[in-house]
mmCIF file of C-alpha atoms in Angstrom:
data_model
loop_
_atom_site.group_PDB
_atom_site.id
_atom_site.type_symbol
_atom_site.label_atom_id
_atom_site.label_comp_id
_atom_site.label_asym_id
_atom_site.label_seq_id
_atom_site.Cartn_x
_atom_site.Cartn_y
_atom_site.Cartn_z
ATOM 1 C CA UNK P 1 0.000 0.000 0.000
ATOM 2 C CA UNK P 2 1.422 3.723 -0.808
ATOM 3 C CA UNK P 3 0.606 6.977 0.054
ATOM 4 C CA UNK P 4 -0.195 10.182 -1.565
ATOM 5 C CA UNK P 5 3.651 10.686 -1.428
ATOM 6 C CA UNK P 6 5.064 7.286 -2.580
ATOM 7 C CA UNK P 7 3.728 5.504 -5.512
ATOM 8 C CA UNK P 8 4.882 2.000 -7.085
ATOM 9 C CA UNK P 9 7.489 0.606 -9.992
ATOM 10 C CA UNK P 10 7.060 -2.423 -10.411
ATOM 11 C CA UNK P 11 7.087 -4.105 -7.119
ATOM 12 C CA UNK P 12 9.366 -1.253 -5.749
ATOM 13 C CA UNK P 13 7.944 1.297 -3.438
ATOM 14 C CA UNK P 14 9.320 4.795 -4.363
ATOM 15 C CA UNK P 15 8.745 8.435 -3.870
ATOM 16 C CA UNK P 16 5.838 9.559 -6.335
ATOM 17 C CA UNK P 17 8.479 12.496 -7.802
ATOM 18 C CA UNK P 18 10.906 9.918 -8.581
ATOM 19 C CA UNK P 19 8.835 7.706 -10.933
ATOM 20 C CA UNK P 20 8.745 9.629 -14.356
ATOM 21 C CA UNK P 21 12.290 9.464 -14.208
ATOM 22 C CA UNK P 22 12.435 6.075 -13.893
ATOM 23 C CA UNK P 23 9.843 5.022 -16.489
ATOM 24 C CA UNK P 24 11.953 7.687 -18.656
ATOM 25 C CA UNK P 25 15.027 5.769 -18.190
ATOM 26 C CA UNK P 26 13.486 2.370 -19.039
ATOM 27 C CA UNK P 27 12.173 3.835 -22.168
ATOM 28 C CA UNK P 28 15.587 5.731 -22.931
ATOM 29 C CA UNK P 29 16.905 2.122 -23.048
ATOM 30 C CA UNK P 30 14.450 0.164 -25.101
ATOM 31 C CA UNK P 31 13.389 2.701 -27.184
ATOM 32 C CA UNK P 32 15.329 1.568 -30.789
ATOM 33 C CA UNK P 33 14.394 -2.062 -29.960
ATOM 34 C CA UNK P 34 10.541 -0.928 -28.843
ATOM 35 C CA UNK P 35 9.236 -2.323 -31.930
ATOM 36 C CA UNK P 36 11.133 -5.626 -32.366
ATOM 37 C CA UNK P 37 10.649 -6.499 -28.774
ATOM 38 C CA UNK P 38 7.245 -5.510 -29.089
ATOM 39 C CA UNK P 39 6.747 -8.514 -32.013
ATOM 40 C CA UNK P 40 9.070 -11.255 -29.994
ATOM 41 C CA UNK P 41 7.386 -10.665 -26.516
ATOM 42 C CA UNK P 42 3.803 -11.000 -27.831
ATOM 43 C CA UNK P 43 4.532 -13.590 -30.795
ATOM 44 C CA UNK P 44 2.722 -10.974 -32.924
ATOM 45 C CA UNK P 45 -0.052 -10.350 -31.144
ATOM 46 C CA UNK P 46 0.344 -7.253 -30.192
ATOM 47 C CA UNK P 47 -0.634 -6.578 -34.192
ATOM 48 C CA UNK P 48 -4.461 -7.830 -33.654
ATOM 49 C CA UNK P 49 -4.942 -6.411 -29.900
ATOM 50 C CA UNK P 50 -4.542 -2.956 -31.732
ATOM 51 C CA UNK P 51 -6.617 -3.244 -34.670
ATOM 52 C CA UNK P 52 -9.179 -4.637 -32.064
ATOM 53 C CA UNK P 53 -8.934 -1.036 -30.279
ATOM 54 C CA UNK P 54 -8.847 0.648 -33.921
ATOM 55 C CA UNK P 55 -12.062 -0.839 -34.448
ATOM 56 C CA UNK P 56 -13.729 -0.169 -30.978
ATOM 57 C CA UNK P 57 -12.402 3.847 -31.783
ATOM 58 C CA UNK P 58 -14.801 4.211 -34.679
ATOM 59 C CA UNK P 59 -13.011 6.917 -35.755
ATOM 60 C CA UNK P 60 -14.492 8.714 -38.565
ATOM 61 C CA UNK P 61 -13.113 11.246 -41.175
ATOM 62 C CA UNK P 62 -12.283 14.987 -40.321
ATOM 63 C CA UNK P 63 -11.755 14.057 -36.341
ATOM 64 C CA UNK P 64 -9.525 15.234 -33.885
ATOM 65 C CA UNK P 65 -7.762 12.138 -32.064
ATOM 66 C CA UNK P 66 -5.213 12.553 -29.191
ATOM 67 C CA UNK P 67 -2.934 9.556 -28.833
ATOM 68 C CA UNK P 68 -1.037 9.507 -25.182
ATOM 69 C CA UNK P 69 2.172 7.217 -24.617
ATOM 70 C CA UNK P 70 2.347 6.464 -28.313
ATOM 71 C CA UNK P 71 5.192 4.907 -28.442
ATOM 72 C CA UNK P 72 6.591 4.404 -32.005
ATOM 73 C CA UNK P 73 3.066 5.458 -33.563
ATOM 74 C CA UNK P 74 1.039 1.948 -34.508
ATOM 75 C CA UNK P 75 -2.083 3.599 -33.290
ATOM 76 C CA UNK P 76 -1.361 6.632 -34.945
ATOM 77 C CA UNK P 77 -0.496 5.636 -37.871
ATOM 78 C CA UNK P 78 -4.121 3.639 -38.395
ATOM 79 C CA UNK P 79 -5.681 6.674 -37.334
ATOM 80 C CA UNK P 80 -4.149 9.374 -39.333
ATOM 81 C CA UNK P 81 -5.495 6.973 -42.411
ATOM 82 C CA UNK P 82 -9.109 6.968 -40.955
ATOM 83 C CA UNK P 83 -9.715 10.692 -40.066
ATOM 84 C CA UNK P 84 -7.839 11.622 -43.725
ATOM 85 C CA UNK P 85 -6.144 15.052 -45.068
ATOM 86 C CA UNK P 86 -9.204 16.967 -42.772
ATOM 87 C CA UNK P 87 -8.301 15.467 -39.460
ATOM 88 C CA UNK P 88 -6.022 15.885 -37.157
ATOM 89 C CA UNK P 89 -3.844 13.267 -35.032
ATOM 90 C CA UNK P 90 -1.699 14.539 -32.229
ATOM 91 C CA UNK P 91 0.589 11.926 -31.124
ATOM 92 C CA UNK P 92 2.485 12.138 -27.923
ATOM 93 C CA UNK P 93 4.563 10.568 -25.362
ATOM 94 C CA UNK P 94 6.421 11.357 -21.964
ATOM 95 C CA UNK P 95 9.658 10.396 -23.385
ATOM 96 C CA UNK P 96 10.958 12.032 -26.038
ATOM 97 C CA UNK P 97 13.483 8.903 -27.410
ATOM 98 C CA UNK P 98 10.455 6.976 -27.935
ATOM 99 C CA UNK P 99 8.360 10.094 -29.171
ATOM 100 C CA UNK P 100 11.241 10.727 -32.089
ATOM 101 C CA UNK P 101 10.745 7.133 -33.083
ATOM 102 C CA UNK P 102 7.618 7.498 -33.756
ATOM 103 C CA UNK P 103 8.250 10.752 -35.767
ATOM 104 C CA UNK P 104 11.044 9.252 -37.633
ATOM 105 C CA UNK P 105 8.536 6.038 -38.371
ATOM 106 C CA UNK P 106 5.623 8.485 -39.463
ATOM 107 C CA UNK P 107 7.981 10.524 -42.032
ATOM 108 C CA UNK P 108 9.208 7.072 -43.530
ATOM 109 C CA UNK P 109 5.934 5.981 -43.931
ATOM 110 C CA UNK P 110 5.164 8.995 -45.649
ATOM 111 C CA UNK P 111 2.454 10.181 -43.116
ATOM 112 C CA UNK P 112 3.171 13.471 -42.474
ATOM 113 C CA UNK P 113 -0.256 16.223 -43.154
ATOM 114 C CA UNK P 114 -2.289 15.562 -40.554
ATOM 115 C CA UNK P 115 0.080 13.967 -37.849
ATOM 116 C CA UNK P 116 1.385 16.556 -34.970
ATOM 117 C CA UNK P 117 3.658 15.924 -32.389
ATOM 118 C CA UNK P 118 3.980 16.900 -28.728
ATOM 119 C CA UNK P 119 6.341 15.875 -25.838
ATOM 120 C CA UNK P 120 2.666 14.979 -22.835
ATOM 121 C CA UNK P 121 2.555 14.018 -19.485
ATOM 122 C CA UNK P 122 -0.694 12.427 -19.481
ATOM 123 C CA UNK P 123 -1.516 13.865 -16.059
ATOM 124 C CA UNK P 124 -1.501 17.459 -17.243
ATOM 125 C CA UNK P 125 -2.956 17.451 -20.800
ATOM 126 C CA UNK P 126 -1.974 21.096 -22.397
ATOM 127 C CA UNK P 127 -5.093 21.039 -24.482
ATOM 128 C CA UNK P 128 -8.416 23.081 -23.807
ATOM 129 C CA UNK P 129 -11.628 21.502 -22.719
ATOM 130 C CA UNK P 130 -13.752 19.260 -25.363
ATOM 131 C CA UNK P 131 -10.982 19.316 -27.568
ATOM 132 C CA UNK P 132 -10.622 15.837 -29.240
ATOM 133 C CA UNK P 133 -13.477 13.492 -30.453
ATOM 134 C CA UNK P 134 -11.107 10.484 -29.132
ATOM 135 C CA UNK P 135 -8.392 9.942 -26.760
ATOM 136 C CA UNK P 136 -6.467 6.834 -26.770
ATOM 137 C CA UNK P 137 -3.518 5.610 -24.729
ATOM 138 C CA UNK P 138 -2.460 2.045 -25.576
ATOM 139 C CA UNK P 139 0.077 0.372 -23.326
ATOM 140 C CA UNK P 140 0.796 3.769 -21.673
ATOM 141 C CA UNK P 141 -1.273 3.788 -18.537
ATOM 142 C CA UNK P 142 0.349 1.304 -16.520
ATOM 143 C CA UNK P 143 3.217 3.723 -16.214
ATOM 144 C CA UNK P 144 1.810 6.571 -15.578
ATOM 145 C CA UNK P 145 2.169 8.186 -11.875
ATOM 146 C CA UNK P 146 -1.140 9.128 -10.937
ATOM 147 C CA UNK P 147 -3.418 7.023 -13.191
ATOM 148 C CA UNK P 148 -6.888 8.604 -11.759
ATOM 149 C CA UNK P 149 -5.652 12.268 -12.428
ATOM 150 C CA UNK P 150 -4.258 11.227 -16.187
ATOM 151 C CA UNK P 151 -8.172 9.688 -16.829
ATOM 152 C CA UNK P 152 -9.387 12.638 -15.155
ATOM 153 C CA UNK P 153 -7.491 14.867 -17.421
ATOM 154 C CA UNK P 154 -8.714 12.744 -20.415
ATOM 155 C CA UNK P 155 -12.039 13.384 -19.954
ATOM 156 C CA UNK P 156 -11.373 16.763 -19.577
ATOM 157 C CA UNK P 157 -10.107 17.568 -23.216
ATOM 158 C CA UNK P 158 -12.702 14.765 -24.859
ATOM 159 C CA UNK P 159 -15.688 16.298 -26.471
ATOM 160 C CA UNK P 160 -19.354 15.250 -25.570
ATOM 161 C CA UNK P 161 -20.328 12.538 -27.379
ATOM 162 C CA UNK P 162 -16.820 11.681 -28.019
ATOM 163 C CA UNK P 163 -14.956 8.338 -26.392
ATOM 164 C CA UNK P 164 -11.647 7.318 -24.543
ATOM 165 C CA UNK P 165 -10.146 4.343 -25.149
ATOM 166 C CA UNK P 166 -7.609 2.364 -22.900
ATOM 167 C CA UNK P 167 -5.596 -0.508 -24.325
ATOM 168 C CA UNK P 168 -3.488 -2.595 -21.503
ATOM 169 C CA UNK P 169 -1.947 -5.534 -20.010
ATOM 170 C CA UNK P 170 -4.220 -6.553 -17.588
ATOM 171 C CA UNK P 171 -5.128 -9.894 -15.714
ATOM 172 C CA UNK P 172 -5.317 -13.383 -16.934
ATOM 173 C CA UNK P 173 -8.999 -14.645 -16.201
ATOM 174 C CA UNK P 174 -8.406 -18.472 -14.323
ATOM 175 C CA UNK P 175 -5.763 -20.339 -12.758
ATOM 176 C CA UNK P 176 -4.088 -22.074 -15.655
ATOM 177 C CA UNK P 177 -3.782 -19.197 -17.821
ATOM 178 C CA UNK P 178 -1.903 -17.173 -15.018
ATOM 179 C CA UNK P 179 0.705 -19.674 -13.733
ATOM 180 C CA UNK P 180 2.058 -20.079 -17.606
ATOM 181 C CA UNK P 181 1.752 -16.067 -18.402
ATOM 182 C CA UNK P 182 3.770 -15.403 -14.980
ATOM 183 C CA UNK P 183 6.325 -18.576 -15.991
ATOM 184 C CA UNK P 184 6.584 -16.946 -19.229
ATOM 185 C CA UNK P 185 6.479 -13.006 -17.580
ATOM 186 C CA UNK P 186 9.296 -13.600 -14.890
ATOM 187 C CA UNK P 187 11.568 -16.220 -16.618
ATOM 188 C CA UNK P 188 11.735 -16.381 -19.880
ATOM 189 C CA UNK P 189 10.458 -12.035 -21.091
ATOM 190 C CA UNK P 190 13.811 -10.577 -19.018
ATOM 191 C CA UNK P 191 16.059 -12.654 -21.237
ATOM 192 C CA UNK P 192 14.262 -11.860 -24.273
ATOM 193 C CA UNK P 193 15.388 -8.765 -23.502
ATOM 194 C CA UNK P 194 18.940 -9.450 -22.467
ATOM 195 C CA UNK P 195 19.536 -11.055 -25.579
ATOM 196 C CA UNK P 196 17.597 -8.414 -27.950
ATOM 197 C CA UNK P 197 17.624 -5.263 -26.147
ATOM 198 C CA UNK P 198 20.531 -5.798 -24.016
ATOM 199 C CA UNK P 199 18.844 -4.972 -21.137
ATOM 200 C CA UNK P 200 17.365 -7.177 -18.878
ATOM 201 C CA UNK P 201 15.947 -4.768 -16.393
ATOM 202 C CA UNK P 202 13.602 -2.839 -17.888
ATOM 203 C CA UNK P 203 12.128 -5.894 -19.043
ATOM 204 C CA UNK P 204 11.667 -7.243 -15.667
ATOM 205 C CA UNK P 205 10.154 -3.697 -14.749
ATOM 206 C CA UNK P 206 7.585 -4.745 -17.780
ATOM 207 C CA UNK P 207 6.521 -7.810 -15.334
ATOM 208 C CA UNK P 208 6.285 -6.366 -12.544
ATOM 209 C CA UNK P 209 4.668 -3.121 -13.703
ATOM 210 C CA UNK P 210 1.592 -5.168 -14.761
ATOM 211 C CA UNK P 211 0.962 -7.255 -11.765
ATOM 212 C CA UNK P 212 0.594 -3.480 -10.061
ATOM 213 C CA UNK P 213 -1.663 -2.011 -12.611
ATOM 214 C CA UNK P 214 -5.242 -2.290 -11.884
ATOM 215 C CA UNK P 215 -7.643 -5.203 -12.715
ATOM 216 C CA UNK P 216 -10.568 -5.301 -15.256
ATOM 217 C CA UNK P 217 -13.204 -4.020 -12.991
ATOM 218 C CA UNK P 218 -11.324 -1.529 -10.639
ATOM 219 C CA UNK P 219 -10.055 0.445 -13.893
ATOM 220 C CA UNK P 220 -13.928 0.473 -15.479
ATOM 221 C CA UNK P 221 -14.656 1.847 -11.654
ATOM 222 C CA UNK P 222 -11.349 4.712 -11.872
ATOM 223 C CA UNK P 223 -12.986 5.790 -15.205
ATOM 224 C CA UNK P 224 -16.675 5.973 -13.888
ATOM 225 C CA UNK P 225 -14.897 8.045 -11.273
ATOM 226 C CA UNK P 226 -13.227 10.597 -13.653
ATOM 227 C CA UNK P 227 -17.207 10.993 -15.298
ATOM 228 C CA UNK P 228 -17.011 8.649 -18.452
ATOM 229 C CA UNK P 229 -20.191 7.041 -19.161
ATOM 230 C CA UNK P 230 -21.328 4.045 -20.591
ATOM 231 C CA UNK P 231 -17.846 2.156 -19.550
ATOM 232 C CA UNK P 232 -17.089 -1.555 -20.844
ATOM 233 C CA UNK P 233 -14.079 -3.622 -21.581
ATOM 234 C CA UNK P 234 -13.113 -6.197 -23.616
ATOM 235 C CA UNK P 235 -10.877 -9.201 -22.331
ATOM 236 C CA UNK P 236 -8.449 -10.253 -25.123
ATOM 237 C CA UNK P 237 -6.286 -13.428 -25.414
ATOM 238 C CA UNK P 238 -7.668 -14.433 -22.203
ATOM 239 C CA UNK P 239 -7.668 -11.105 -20.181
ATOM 240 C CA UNK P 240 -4.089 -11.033 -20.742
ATOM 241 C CA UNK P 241 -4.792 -7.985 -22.510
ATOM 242 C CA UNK P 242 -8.143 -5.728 -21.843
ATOM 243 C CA UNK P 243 -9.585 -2.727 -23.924
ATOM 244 C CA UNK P 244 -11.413 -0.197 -21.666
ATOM 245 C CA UNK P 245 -14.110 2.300 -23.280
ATOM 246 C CA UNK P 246 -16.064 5.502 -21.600
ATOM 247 C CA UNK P 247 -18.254 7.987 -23.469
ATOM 248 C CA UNK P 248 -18.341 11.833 -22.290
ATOM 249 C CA UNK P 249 -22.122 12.368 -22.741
#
């Protein structure tokens, strides 16, 4: 248990203030392997979990879409396709190593007329109210400080009528399923990341950082709290993985 001054990484207990830095670092290291790792630690998978959320977005042409923690840009990409030469995407991220993959991966990819970019702390948005149609943060929460005030600040900026969407490791539904995903979580995902990524720890962080994050139900129940409507999730691959959806009506 922490409190208002101490927060969790991983299984470590630290001063609140101290863990952007950390989550910084861990992305620092693993940023020009993100994408590789990505493919090896989820066989793939990771591929179908986001067009899952793509479709849930129902993004629609000439919308505004804000994209927190995105990484190396697979959301963004799909999106800046959907809303077309009208829209607008703003894709963003804490850190800015992984934030200038993802700009260097949007220019090769030729996407550059309706993509923006902006260095976001998820907790304090820097965009007006009922500014975006949808807000999505895929794989992103987890490692955020104060995950109530970053979905707080989500609905803030999200339009009426528009959605959030939350896309993120969660937990295994039954017995069997868990004992092989923490076998596979604990043992065998840190030396993936040896071997790849040369750097064991931050993959170990991964682990841990997802045991801590919430479960299915208390999540839906932190974004009821920040005044989305309407919330649901989907389990994926077993609950391994869980899409979360609110509504600002």
């Amino acid at each position: 248990m922490t409190d208002n001054n101490s927060t969790h990484f991983g299984f470590e207990t630290i001063n609140a203030q101290e863990k952007a830095g950390r989550v910084k670092a861990v992305f620092d290291s693993v940023a020009t392997r993100y994408d590789l790792m990505n493919d090896l630690m989820s066989f793939g998978i990771h591929r179908i979990w986001k067009r899952f959320a793509v479709e849930l977005a129902g993004i629609r042409r000439g919308q505004r879409i804000l994209d927190l923690a995105s990484g190396t840009g697979d959301l963004a990409a799909r999106f800046a396709g959907l809303v077309g030469p009208e829209g607008l995407v703003v894709m963003t991220d804490i850190n800015a190593a992984m934030l200038n993959q993802g700009r260097i991966r949007m220019a090769d990819e030729g996407l550059v007329g309706n993509l923006a970019y902006t260095q976001v702390n998820a907790e304090q948005i820097p965009f007006p109210d009922n500014s975006f149609d949808c807000i999505t943060i895929a794989f992103g929460l987890r490692n955020v400080t104060d995950k109530q005030q970053a979905l707080n600040e989500m609905q803030r900026v999200l339009k009426p009528g528009g959605r959030v969407l939350v896309l993120e490791f969660s937990h295994p539904q039954g017995k069997p399923l868990k004992t092989v995903y923490d076998l596979y979580s604990f043992k065998l995902l840190p030396k993936i990341g040896k071997v790849v990524a040369n750097d064991e720890e931050s993959y170990r962080y991964l682990a841990e950082s997802i045991r801590m994050h919430p479960d299915q139900e208390t999540l839906k129940g932190m974004m009821e709290q920040a005044g989305l409507e309407r919330c649901d999730y989907h389990n994926l691959t077993g609950g391994i993985v869980a899409v979360h959806r609110g509504f600002k009506l």
